[in-house]
PDB file of C-alpha atoms in Angstrom:
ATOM      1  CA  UNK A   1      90.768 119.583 118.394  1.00 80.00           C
ATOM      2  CA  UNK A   2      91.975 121.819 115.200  1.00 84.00           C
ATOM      3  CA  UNK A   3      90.646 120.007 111.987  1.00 93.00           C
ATOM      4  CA  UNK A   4      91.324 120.382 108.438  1.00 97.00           C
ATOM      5  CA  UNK A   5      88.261 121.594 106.239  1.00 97.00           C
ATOM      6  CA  UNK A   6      87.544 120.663 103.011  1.00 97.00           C
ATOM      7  CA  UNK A   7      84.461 122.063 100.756  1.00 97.00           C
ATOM      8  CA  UNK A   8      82.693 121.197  98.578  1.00 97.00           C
ATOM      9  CA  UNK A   9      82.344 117.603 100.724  1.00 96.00           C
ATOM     10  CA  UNK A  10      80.491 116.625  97.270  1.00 97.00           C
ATOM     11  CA  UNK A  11      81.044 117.634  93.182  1.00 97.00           C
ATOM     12  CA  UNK A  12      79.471 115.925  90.610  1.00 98.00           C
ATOM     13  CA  UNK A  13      81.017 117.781  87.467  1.00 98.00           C
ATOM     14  CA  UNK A  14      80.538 116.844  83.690  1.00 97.00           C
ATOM     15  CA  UNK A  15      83.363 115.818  81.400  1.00 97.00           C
ATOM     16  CA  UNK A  16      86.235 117.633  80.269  1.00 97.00           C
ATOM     17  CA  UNK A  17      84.672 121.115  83.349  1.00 98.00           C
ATOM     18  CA  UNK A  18      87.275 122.222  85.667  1.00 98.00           C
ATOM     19  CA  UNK A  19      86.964 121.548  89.256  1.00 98.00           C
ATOM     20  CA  UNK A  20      88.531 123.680  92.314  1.00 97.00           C
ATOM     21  CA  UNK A  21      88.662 121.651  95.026  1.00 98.00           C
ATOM     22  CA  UNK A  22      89.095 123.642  98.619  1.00 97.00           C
ATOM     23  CA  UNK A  23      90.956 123.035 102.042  1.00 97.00           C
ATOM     24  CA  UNK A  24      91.672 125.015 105.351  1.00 97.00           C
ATOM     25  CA  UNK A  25      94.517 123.366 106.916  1.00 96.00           C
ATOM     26  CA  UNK A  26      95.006 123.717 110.460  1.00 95.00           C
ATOM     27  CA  UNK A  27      96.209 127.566 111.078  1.00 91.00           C
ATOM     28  CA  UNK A  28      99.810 126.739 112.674  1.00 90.00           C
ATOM     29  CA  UNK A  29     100.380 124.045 110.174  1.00 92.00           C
ATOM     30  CA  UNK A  30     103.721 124.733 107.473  1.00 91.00           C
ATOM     31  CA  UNK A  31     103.234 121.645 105.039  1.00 94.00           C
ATOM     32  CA  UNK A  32     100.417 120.730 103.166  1.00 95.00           C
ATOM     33  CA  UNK A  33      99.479 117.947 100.738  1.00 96.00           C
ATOM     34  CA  UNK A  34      96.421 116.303  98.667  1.00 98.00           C
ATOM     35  CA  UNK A  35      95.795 112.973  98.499  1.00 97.00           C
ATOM     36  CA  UNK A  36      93.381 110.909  96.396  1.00 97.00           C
ATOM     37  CA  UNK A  37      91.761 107.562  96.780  1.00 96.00           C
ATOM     38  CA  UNK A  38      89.389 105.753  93.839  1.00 95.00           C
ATOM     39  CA  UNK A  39      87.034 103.886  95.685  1.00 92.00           C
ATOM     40  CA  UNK A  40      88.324 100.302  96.462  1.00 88.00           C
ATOM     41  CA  UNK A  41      91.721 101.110  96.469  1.00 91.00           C
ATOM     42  CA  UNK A  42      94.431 102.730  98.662  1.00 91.00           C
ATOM     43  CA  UNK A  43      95.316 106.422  99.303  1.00 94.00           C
ATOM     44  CA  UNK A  44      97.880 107.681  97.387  1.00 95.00           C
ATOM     45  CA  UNK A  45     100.020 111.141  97.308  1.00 95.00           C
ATOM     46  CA  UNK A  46      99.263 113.285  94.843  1.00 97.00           C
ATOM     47  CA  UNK A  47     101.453 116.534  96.038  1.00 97.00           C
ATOM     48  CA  UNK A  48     103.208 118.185  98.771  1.00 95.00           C
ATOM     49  CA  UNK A  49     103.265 122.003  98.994  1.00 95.00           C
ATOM     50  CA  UNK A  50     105.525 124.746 101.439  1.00 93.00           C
ATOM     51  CA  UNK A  51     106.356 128.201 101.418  1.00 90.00           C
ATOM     52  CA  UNK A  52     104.058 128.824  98.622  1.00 90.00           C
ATOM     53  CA  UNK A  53     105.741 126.281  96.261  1.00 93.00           C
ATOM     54  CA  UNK A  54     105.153 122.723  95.579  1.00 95.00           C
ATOM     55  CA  UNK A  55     108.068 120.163  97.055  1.00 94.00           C
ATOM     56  CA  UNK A  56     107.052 116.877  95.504  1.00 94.00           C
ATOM     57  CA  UNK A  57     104.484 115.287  93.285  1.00 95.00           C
ATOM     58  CA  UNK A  58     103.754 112.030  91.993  1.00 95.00           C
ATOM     59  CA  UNK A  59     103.454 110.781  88.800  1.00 94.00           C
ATOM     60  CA  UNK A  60     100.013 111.240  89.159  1.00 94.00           C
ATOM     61  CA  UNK A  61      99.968 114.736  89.372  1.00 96.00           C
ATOM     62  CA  UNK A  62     100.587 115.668  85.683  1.00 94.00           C
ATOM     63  CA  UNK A  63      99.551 118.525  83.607  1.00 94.00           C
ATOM     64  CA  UNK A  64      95.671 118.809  84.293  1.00 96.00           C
ATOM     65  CA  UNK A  65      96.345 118.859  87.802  1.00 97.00           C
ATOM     66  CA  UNK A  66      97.387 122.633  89.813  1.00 97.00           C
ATOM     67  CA  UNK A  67      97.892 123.750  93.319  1.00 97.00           C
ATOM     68  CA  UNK A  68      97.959 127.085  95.214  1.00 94.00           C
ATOM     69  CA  UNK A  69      97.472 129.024  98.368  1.00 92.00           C
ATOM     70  CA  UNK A  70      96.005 132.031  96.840  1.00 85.00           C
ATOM     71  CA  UNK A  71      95.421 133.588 100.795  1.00 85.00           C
ATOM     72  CA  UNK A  72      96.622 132.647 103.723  1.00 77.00           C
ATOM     73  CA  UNK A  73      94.393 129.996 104.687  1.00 85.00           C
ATOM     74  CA  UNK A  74      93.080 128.703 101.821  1.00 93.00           C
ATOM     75  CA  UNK A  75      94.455 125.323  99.775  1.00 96.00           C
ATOM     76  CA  UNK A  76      93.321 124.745  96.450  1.00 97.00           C
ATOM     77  CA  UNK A  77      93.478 121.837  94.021  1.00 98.00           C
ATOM     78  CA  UNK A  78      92.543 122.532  90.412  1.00 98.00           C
ATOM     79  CA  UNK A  79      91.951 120.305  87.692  1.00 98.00           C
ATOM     80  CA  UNK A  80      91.774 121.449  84.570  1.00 96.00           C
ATOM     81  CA  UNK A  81      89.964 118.937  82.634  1.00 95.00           C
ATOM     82  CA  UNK A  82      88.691 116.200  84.461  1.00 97.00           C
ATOM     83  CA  UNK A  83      88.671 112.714  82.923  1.00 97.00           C
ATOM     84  CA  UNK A  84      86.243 109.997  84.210  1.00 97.00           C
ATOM     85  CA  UNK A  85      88.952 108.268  86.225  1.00 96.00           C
ATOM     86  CA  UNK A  86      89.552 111.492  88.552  1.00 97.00           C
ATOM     87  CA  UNK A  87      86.318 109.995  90.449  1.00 98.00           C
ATOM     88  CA  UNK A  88      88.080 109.503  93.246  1.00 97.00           C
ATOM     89  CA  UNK A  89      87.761 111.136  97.399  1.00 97.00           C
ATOM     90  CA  UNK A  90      90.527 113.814  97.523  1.00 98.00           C
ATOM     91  CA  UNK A  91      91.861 114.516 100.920  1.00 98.00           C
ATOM     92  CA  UNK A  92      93.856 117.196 101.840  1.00 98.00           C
ATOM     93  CA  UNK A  93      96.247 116.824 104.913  1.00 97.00           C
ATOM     94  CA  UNK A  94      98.477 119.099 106.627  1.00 95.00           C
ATOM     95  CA  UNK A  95     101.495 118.959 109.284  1.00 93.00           C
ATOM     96  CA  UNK A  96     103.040 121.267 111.676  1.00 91.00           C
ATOM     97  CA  UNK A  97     106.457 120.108 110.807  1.00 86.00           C
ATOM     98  CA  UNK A  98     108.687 118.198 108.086  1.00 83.00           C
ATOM     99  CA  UNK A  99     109.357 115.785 110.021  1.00 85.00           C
ATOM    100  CA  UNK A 100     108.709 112.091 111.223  1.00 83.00           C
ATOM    101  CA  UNK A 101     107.614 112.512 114.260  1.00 86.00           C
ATOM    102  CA  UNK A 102     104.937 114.320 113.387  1.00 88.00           C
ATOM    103  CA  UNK A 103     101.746 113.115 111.898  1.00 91.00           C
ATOM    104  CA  UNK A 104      99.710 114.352 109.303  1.00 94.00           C
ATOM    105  CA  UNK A 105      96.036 115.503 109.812  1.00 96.00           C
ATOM    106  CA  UNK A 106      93.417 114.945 106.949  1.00 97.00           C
ATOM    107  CA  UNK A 107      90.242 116.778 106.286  1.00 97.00           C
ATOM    108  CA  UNK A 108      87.226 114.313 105.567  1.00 96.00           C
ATOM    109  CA  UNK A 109      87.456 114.565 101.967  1.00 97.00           C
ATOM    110  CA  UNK A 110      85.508 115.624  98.869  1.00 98.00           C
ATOM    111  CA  UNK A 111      83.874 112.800  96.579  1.00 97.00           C
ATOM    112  CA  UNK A 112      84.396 113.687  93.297  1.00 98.00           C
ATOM    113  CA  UNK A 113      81.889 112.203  90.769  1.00 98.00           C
ATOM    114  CA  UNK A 114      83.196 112.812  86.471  1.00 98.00           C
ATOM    115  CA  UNK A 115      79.955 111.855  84.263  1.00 97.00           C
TER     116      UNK A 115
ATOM    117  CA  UNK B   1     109.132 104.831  97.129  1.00 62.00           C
ATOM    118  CA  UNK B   2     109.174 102.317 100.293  1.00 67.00           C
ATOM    119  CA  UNK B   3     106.727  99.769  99.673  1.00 83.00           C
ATOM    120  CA  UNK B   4     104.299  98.632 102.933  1.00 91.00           C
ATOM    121  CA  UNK B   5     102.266  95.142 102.740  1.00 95.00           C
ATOM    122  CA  UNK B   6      99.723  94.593 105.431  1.00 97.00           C
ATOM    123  CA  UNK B   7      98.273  91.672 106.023  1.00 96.00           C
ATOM    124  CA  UNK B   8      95.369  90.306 106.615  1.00 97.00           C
ATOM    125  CA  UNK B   9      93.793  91.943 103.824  1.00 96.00           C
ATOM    126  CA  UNK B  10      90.320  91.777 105.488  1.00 97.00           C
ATOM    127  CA  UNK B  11      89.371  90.725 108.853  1.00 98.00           C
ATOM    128  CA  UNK B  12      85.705  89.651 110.495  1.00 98.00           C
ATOM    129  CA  UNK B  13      85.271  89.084 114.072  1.00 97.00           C
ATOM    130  CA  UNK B  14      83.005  88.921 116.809  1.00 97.00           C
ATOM    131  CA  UNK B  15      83.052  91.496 119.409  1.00 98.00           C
ATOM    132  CA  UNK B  16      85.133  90.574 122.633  1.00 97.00           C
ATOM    133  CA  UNK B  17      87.373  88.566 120.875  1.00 98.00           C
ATOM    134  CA  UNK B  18      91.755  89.981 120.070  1.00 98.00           C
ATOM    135  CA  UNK B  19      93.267  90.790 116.870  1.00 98.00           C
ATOM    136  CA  UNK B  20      96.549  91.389 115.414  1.00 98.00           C
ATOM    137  CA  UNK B  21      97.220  93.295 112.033  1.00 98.00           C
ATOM    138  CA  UNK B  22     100.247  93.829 110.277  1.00 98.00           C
ATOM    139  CA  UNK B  23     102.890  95.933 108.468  1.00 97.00           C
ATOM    140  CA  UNK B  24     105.723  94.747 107.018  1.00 95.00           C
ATOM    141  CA  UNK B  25     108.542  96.243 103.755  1.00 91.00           C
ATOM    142  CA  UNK B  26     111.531  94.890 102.563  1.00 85.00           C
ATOM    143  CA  UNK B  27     113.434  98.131 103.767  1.00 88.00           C
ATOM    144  CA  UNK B  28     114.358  99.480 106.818  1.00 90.00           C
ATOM    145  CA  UNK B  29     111.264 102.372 107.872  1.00 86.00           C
ATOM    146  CA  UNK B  30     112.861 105.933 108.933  1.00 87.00           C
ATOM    147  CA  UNK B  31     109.189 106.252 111.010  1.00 90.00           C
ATOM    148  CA  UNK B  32     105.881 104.264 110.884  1.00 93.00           C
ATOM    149  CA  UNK B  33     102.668 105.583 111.426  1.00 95.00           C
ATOM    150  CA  UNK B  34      99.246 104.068 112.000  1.00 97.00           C
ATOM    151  CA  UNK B  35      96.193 105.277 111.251  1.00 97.00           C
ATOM    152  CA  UNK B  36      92.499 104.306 110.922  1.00 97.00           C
ATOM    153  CA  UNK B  37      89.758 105.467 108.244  1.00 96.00           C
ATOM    154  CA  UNK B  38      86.310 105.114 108.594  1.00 94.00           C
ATOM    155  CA  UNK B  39      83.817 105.079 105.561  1.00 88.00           C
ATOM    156  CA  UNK B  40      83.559 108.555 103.871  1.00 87.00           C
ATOM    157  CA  UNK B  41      86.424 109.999 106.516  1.00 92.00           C
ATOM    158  CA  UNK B  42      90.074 111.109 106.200  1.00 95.00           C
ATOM    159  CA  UNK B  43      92.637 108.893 107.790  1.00 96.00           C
ATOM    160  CA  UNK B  44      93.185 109.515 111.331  1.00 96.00           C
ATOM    161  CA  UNK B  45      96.452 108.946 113.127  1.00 95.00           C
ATOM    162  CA  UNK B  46      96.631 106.756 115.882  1.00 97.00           C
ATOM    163  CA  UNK B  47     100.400 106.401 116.791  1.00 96.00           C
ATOM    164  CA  UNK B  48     104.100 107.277 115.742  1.00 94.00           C
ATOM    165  CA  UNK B  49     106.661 104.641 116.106  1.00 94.00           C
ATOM    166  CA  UNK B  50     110.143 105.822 115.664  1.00 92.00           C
ATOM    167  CA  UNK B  51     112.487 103.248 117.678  1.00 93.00           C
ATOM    168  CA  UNK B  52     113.127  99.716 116.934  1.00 93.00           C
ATOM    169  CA  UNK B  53     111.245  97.737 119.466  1.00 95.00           C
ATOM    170  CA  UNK B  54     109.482 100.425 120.652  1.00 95.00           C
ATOM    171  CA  UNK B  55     105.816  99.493 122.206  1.00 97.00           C
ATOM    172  CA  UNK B  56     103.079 101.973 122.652  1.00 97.00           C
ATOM    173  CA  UNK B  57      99.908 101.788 123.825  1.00 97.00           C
ATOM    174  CA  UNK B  58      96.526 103.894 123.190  1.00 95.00           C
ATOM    175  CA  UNK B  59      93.648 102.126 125.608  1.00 96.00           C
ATOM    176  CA  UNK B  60      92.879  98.675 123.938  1.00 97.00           C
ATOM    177  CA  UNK B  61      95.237  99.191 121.266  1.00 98.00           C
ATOM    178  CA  UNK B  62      99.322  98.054 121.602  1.00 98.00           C
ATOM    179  CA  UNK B  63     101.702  99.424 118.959  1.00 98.00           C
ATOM    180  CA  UNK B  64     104.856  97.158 117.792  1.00 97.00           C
ATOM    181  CA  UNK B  65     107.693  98.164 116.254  1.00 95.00           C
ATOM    182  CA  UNK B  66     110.133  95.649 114.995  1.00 95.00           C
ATOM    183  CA  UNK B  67     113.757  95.938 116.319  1.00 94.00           C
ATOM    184  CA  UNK B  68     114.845  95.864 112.870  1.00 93.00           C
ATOM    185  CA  UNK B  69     112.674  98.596 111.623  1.00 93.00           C
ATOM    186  CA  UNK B  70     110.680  96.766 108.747  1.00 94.00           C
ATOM    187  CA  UNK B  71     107.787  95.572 110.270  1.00 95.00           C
ATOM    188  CA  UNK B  72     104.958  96.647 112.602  1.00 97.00           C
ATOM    189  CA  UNK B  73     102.131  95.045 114.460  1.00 98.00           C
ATOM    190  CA  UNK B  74      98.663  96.480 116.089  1.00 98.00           C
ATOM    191  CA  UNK B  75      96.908  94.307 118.334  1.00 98.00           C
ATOM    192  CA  UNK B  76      93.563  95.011 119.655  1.00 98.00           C
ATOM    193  CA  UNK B  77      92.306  93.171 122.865  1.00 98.00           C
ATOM    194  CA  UNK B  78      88.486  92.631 123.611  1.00 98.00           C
ATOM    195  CA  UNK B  79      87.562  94.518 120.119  1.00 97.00           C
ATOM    196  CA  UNK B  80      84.322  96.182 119.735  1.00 97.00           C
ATOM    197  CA  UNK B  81      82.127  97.234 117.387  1.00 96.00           C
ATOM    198  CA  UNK B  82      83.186 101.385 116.908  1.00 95.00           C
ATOM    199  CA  UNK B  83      87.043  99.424 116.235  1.00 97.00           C
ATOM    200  CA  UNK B  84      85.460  99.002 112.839  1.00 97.00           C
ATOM    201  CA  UNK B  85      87.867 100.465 110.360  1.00 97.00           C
ATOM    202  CA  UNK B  86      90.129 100.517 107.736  1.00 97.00           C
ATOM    203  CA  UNK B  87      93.768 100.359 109.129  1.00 98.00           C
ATOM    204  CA  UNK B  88      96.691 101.781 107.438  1.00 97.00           C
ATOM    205  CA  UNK B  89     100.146 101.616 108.004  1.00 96.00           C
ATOM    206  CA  UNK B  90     102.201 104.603 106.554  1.00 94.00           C
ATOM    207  CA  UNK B  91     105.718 105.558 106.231  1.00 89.00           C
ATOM    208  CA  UNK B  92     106.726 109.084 106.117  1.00 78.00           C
ATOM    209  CA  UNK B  93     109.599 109.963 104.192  1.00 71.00           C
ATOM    210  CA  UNK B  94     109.479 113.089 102.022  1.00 73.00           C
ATOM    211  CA  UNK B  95     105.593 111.768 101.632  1.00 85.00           C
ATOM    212  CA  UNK B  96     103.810 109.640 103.646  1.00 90.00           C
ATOM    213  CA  UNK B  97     103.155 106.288 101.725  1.00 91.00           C
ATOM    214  CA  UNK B  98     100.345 104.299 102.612  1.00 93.00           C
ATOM    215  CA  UNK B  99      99.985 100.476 102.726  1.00 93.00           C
ATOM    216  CA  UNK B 100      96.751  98.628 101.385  1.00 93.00           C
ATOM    217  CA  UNK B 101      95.162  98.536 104.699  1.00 96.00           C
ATOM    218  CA  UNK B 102      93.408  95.869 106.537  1.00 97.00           C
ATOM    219  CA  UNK B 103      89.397  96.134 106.656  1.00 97.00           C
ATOM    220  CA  UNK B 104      88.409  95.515 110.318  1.00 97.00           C
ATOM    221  CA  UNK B 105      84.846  94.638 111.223  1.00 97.00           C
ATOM    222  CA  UNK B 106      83.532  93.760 114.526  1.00 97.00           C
ATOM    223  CA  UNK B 107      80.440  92.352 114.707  1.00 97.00           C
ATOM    224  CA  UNK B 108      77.912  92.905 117.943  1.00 95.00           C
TER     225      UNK B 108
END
């Protein structure tokens, strides 16, 4: 079964750092997106990216936060300047097509800890 | 951005026993999708319902789909323990919006 890979699966990062936060998606896959959940509460978009551009984002996904494909298999989501609330378990998820018939596949996450 | 409630909120039972969850907006859903997350794990999808009244089933699980398109059920018969979960109902528009889930746990 093709899978979605996300590294680190852990960061613990100070204050104010930068993170880069790293997915695979599954190799036939067009659309990709990151998600985030703070722990307790539910998943929520954060961005959808295709064709090397981003499509949507939500209004959490201001300033501080970046994405890019900067290969052709890697996904990356920056943030610039992490503030304690970014704690949170970002998932990355991908889909073959735009469409609703098709689902999305997530990657297991990476728990990000801001102290 | 479609908003999902699911209901119950949290749900205990004993293994053996049936359960229904469920998934309901105000607005009509293009698609509804189900999927289930375990502790420290992505979401994982468990069905597609596109039609209105459409019924699918995965083993132990049965998928409803509302023949209005604005609510959805899951019903699990004889539940055991690995059903343990957090459910989530999403809709997938230009994003995939998730509900709040419902918090399954099956005792032994």
């Amino acid at each position: 079964e093709p899978e979605v890979t996300q590294t680190p699966s852990h960061q613990v990062t100070q204050m104010g750092q930068e993170v880069i936060l790293r997915c695979v998606p599954i190799s036939n896959h067009l659309y990709f997106y990151w998600y985030r959940q703070i722990l307790g509460q539910k998943v929520e978009f954060l961005v959808s990216f295709y064709n090397n551009e981003i499509s949507e984002k939500s209004e959490i996904f201001d300033d501080q936060f970046s994405v890019e494909r900067p290969d052709g298999s890697n996904f990356t989501l920056k943030i610039r300047s992490t503030k304690l609330e970014d704690s949170a378990m970002y998932f990355c998820a991908s889909r073959e097509r735009d469409s609703r018939l098709y689902g999305y596949t997530f990657g297991s996450g990476t728990r990000l800890t801001v102290v | 951005t479609q908003l999902l409630e699911q209901s119950p909120q949290f749900l205990s039972i004993q293994e053996g026993e049936n359960l229904t969850v469920y998934c309901n907006s105000s607005s009509v859903f293009s698609s509804l999708q189900w999927y289930r997350q375990e502790p420290g794990e992505g979401p994982v999808l468990l069905v597609t319902v596109v039609t209105g009244g459409e019924v699918k089933k995965l083993k132990r699980l049965t998928f409803q789909f509302g023949d209005a398109r604005k609510d959805s059920s899951l019903h699990i018969t004889a539940a055991q323990p690995g059903d343990t979960g957090l459910y989530l109902c999403g809709t997938s528009g230009s994003r995939l919006t998730f509900g709040e889930g419902t918090q399954l746990t099956v005792n032994p």
